[in-house]
């Protein structure tokens, strides 16, 4: 084998390897079943404390703990069992994390815990509906 042939062979092998890796990266993730995913979803929801009463200021430690828990649990919920709820779950986490990061929320469209909890409930209802249909 000449040097040109070896170089061509190496280039072909390298190109094949790159294509194989790219195709593997583009493949659809295997989605869990509703039965596998739902207990994790319920645990995340349960980790969010009850809405503070109007005018009450939650303790910073509670907000920090909740934020840490949400950030720790978030990867366990991706992928979702149905792509129809992917965006709703992402948005739910974003609102919850933002609310407990600012403690209380005061910027953007969510300006209070009341606003945050109302939006979280709306998203939970949307997610639960899809899960019920998928069950």
XYZ file of C-alpha atoms in Angstrom, residues 26-32 34 37 77-90 126-127 130-131 134:
28
model
C -29.205 13.041 15.858
C -31.244 9.991 16.826
C -34.405 10.336 18.896
C -33.916 9.834 22.609
C -35.833 6.948 24.036
C -38.728 8.407 25.964
C -39.821 6.888 29.270
C -45.804 7.664 31.747
C -41.816 9.354 34.467
C -37.460 14.667 33.857
C -35.875 14.899 30.436
C -36.956 13.486 28.145
C -40.638 13.515 28.957
C -42.937 10.658 27.938
C -44.549 12.806 25.231
C -43.039 15.581 23.139
C -46.359 17.443 23.524
C -45.324 18.366 27.090
C -41.625 19.024 26.546
C -42.101 22.790 26.345
C -44.580 22.914 29.251
C -42.169 21.029 31.524
C -39.289 23.274 30.464
C -51.683 21.000 30.879
C -49.036 18.367 31.628
C -51.448 14.893 28.320
C -50.234 12.290 30.807
C -51.200 8.866 27.243
